[in-house]
Short mmCIF file of C-alpha atoms and ligand atoms in Angstrom, two decimals:
data_model
loop_
_atom_site.label_atom_id
_atom_site.label_comp_id
_atom_site.label_asym_id
_atom_site.label_seq_id
_atom_site.Cartn_x
_atom_site.Cartn_y
_atom_site.Cartn_z
CA UNK A 1 88.46 122.17 97.75
CA UNK A 2 88.99 124.01 94.64
CA UNK A 3 88.15 122.44 91.07
CA UNK A 4 89.04 124.28 87.93
CA UNK A 5 87.60 123.09 84.63
CA UNK A 6 88.60 124.00 81.17
CA UNK A 7 85.89 123.45 78.46
CA UNK A 8 84.44 124.76 75.28
CA UNK A 9 81.09 124.56 76.17
CA UNK A 10 80.72 126.00 79.77
CA UNK A 11 77.04 125.78 79.60
CA UNK A 12 77.01 122.06 79.77
CA UNK A 13 78.48 122.48 83.33
CA UNK A 14 76.28 125.13 84.68
CA UNK A 15 73.31 123.39 85.68
CA UNK A 16 74.21 120.19 86.97
CA UNK A 17 76.88 121.83 89.39
CA UNK A 18 74.55 124.65 90.69
CA UNK A 19 71.71 122.55 92.32
CA UNK A 20 70.95 120.28 95.28
CA UNK A 21 74.13 119.06 97.09
CA UNK A 22 76.75 120.75 94.57
CA UNK A 23 74.98 124.00 95.24
CA UNK A 24 75.00 123.65 99.21
CA UNK A 25 78.66 122.69 99.10
CA UNK A 26 79.48 125.80 97.11
CA UNK A 27 77.23 128.16 99.48
CA UNK A 28 78.85 126.45 102.55
CA UNK A 29 82.34 127.13 100.99
CA UNK A 30 83.59 123.60 101.18
CA UNK A 31 83.77 123.57 97.33
CA UNK A 32 84.59 125.98 94.79
CA UNK A 33 84.19 125.34 91.24
CA UNK A 34 85.54 127.61 88.36
CA UNK A 35 84.60 126.81 84.81
CA UNK A 36 87.01 128.47 82.09
CA UNK A 37 85.99 128.84 78.57
CA UNK A 38 89.08 127.70 76.41
CA UNK A 39 88.35 130.41 73.99
CA UNK A 40 89.92 132.83 76.20
CA UNK A 41 93.08 131.21 75.28
CA UNK A 42 92.27 130.88 71.63
CA UNK A 43 94.91 131.42 68.80
CA UNK A 44 93.33 133.93 66.76
CA UNK A 45 90.57 136.40 66.87
CA UNK A 46 88.15 133.97 65.39
CA UNK A 47 88.37 131.96 68.88
CA UNK A 48 89.98 128.93 67.07
CA UNK A 49 91.07 126.17 69.66
CA UNK A 50 90.78 123.28 67.12
CA UNK A 51 92.46 122.12 64.01
CA UNK A 52 92.76 119.42 61.29
CA UNK A 53 94.60 116.25 62.38
CA UNK A 54 97.98 115.23 60.97
CA UNK A 55 97.74 112.27 58.91
CA UNK A 56 94.20 113.27 57.80
CA UNK A 57 90.71 111.81 58.92
CA UNK A 58 87.66 113.29 59.90
CA UNK A 59 87.31 115.44 62.89
CA UNK A 60 89.14 118.22 64.51
CA UNK A 61 91.65 117.99 67.37
CA UNK A 62 92.14 120.52 70.11
CA UNK A 63 95.29 122.23 69.68
CA UNK A 64 98.16 122.45 72.12
CA UNK A 65 98.57 126.28 72.39
CA UNK A 66 95.31 127.14 73.82
CA UNK A 67 95.39 124.45 76.34
CA UNK A 68 98.99 125.05 77.27
CA UNK A 69 98.38 128.50 77.74
CA UNK A 70 95.20 127.93 79.61
CA UNK A 71 96.87 125.41 82.04
CA UNK A 72 100.06 127.46 82.50
CA UNK A 73 98.04 130.60 83.26
CA UNK A 74 95.74 128.60 85.88
CA UNK A 75 98.93 126.93 87.39
CA UNK A 76 100.45 130.26 88.18
CA UNK A 77 97.92 130.80 90.95
CA UNK A 78 97.93 127.52 92.57
CA UNK A 79 99.63 124.14 92.40
CA UNK A 80 97.44 121.53 91.10
CA UNK A 81 97.39 118.12 92.88
CA UNK A 82 96.25 116.46 89.86
CA UNK A 83 95.59 117.54 86.18
CA UNK A 84 92.82 115.46 84.77
CA UNK A 85 91.82 114.67 81.28
CA UNK A 86 88.34 113.60 80.73
CA UNK A 87 88.24 110.88 77.75
CA UNK A 88 86.77 107.41 77.09
CA UNK A 89 90.31 105.72 76.88
CA UNK A 90 90.91 106.93 80.35
CA UNK A 91 91.01 104.76 83.55
CA UNK A 92 87.45 103.85 84.60
CA UNK A 93 86.06 106.22 87.29
CA UNK A 94 85.06 104.02 90.55
CA UNK A 95 84.12 104.99 94.16
CA UNK A 96 87.73 104.42 94.87
CA UNK A 97 88.91 107.21 92.84
CA UNK A 98 86.22 109.68 94.07
CA UNK A 99 87.65 108.86 97.68
CA UNK A 100 91.12 109.60 96.66
CA UNK A 101 90.41 112.71 94.83
CA UNK A 102 88.27 114.04 97.64
CA UNK A 103 91.28 114.43 99.86
CA UNK A 104 92.97 116.67 97.33
CA UNK A 105 93.07 120.58 97.67
CA UNK A 106 93.21 121.73 93.89
CA UNK A 107 91.93 119.89 90.88
CA UNK A 108 92.23 121.03 87.07
CA UNK A 109 89.92 118.96 84.67
CA UNK A 110 90.22 119.24 80.94
CA UNK A 111 87.20 118.39 78.75
CA UNK A 112 87.94 117.19 75.61
CA UNK A 113 85.80 117.57 72.66
CA UNK A 114 85.70 116.91 68.87
CA UNK A 115 88.45 113.98 68.31
CA UNK A 116 90.09 114.98 71.75
CA UNK A 117 93.13 116.86 72.33
CA UNK A 118 96.64 116.86 71.05
CA UNK A 119 98.64 113.99 72.47
CA UNK A 120 101.46 116.23 73.47
CA UNK A 121 99.24 117.96 76.23
CA UNK A 122 98.39 114.60 77.67
CA UNK A 123 102.15 113.59 77.72
CA UNK A 124 103.50 116.51 79.34
CA UNK A 125 100.67 118.19 81.54
CA UNK A 126 98.01 115.52 82.31
CA UNK A 127 98.43 113.26 85.49
CA UNK A 128 95.31 111.41 85.41
CA UNK A 129 92.97 110.47 82.44
CA UNK A 130 89.46 109.41 83.62
CA UNK A 131 86.57 107.82 81.82
CA UNK A 132 83.17 107.41 83.48
CA UNK A 133 82.19 104.02 81.45
CA UNK A 134 82.37 102.20 78.31
CA UNK A 135 80.58 104.24 75.86
CA UNK A 136 81.38 107.37 74.15
CA UNK A 137 79.79 110.71 75.04
CA UNK A 138 80.10 113.98 72.81
CA UNK A 139 82.31 115.59 75.06
CA UNK A 140 83.95 115.38 78.39
CA UNK A 141 81.69 117.94 80.15
CA UNK A 142 79.00 115.61 81.41
CA UNK A 143 81.57 113.25 82.45
CA UNK A 144 83.24 116.02 84.45
CA UNK A 145 80.05 117.08 86.03
CA UNK A 146 79.88 113.25 87.16
CA UNK A 147 83.35 113.24 88.87
CA UNK A 148 82.71 116.67 90.49
CA UNK A 149 79.41 115.77 91.89
CA UNK A 150 81.06 112.02 93.07
CA UNK A 151 83.97 113.82 94.70
CA UNK A 152 82.37 117.06 96.00
CA UNK A 153 79.65 115.14 98.21
CA UNK A 154 82.64 113.49 99.87
CA UNK A 155 84.27 116.58 101.28
CA UNK A 156 83.65 116.49 105.02
CA UNK A 157 80.60 118.77 105.82
CA UNK A 158 78.98 118.68 102.71
CA UNK A 159 76.27 115.95 103.30
CA UNK A 160 73.94 116.88 106.15
CA UNK A 161 74.21 113.58 107.93
CA UNK A 162 77.99 112.83 107.84
CA UNK A 163 77.38 109.11 107.95
CA UNK A 164 75.46 108.87 104.90
CA UNK A 165 78.41 108.88 102.36
CA UNK A 166 79.46 105.76 104.32
CA UNK A 167 76.26 103.91 103.72
CA UNK A 168 76.29 104.56 99.91
CA UNK A 169 76.37 101.73 97.31
CA UNK A 170 80.06 100.63 96.66
CA UNK A 171 81.66 102.42 99.63
CA UNK A 172 82.26 98.87 101.24
CA UNK A 173 81.95 96.92 97.76
CA UNK A 174 78.14 96.31 98.60
CA UNK A 175 75.03 97.94 96.86
CA UNK A 176 72.81 99.86 99.19
CA UNK A 177 69.76 97.88 100.76
CA UNK A 178 66.31 98.84 99.91
CA UNK A 179 64.78 101.73 101.70
CA UNK A 180 61.04 102.58 102.42
CA UNK A 181 58.99 105.77 103.75
CA UNK A 182 55.37 106.37 104.72
CA UNK A 183 52.79 105.03 104.40
CA UNK A 184 53.39 101.53 105.93
CA UNK A 185 50.78 100.13 103.66
CA UNK A 186 50.39 101.36 100.06
CA UNK A 187 47.96 99.58 98.07
CA UNK A 188 48.56 96.53 100.23
CA UNK A 189 52.41 96.58 99.44
CA UNK A 190 53.90 96.55 102.92
CA UNK A 191 56.96 97.95 104.66
CA UNK A 192 58.91 94.86 105.96
CA UNK A 193 58.17 94.30 109.75
CA UNK A 194 61.49 94.50 110.91
CA UNK A 195 62.09 98.04 110.00
CA UNK A 196 59.17 99.06 112.32
CA UNK A 197 60.50 97.02 115.33
CA UNK A 198 62.43 99.65 116.89
CA UNK A 199 65.57 97.68 117.48
CA UNK A 200 68.46 99.23 115.58
CA UNK A 201 70.81 96.41 115.84
CA UNK A 202 68.06 94.16 114.23
CA UNK A 203 67.44 96.75 111.44
CA UNK A 204 71.23 97.16 110.96
CA UNK A 205 71.49 93.30 110.59
CA UNK A 206 68.66 93.34 108.09
CA UNK A 207 70.30 95.84 106.10
CA UNK A 208 73.41 94.39 105.91
CA UNK A 209 71.87 91.07 104.56
CA UNK A 210 69.69 92.75 102.11
CA UNK A 211 72.86 94.63 100.77
CA UNK A 212 74.72 91.43 100.56
CA UNK A 213 71.57 89.64 98.74
CA UNK A 214 71.17 92.60 96.28
CA UNK A 215 75.03 92.51 95.56
CA UNK A 216 75.00 88.68 95.01
CA UNK A 217 71.95 89.13 92.62
CA UNK A 218 73.14 92.13 90.72
CA UNK A 219 76.82 92.71 90.85
CA UNK A 220 78.48 89.36 92.05
CA UNK A 221 81.77 90.74 90.74
CA UNK A 222 81.91 93.30 93.56
CA UNK A 223 81.97 90.56 96.10
CA UNK A 224 85.24 89.19 94.48
CA UNK A 225 87.20 92.41 94.84
CL1 6GU B 1 85.50 111.07 80.23
N1 6GU B 1 84.51 111.44 77.66
C1 6GU B 1 83.67 111.28 76.76
N2 6GU B 1 83.82 111.80 75.41
N3 6GU B 1 83.26 109.93 76.48
C2 6GU B 1 83.07 109.30 77.66
C3 6GU B 1 83.82 109.45 78.67
C4 6GU B 1 84.42 110.69 78.78
N4 6GU B 1 83.68 108.57 79.88
C5 6GU B 1 82.92 107.69 79.07
N5 6GU B 1 82.47 108.16 77.67
#
């Protein structure tokens, strides 16, 4: 999978996408992430990419021309399966969306800043608008990093143990069960006996029951979906 990202602050995307699982995905050639600085397509020598909004009001708006030129230029090299705009008024990002996106070959993600981007770019280019939750971030970059991570780890071969994405929280509308590692007794706090019994069927059953219990307690809404 290839993901292109358009941003005015590429630095915000560097670290989150270059460590741990995202680093390995790219090293294995399963995921390519290309971050493009919107200033390359600025309208003048000052690197201008935003302007005052019509109708007045505080806050700048990202202009049509640099964004349209950026999207056109990148689209010449490949056909995007989705052109995604990161915005708090987009559709809430969920595991289901990550699953869908992980099946695509080419994604283009646009990070908004300031008051957002000119509506005409949303009307004529963007095919999908994503929010990562009901709170406002200063820009779309951190949200884009969240989407790339959630999607990237689902690409077959990215995770070491192929089954481990299947047992993640949310994959079956259940939260993940508790996990334990050594030592078996820490300050008198013990690991549940059943995890030491050596019977995989019993362990599996216990994990499932714990997942249901945890979901009932913390996220009963998930059980009604
Ligand atoms: Cl995608 N962008 C911004 N700026 N804020 C957000 C968001 C996105 N999702 C939640 N809050």
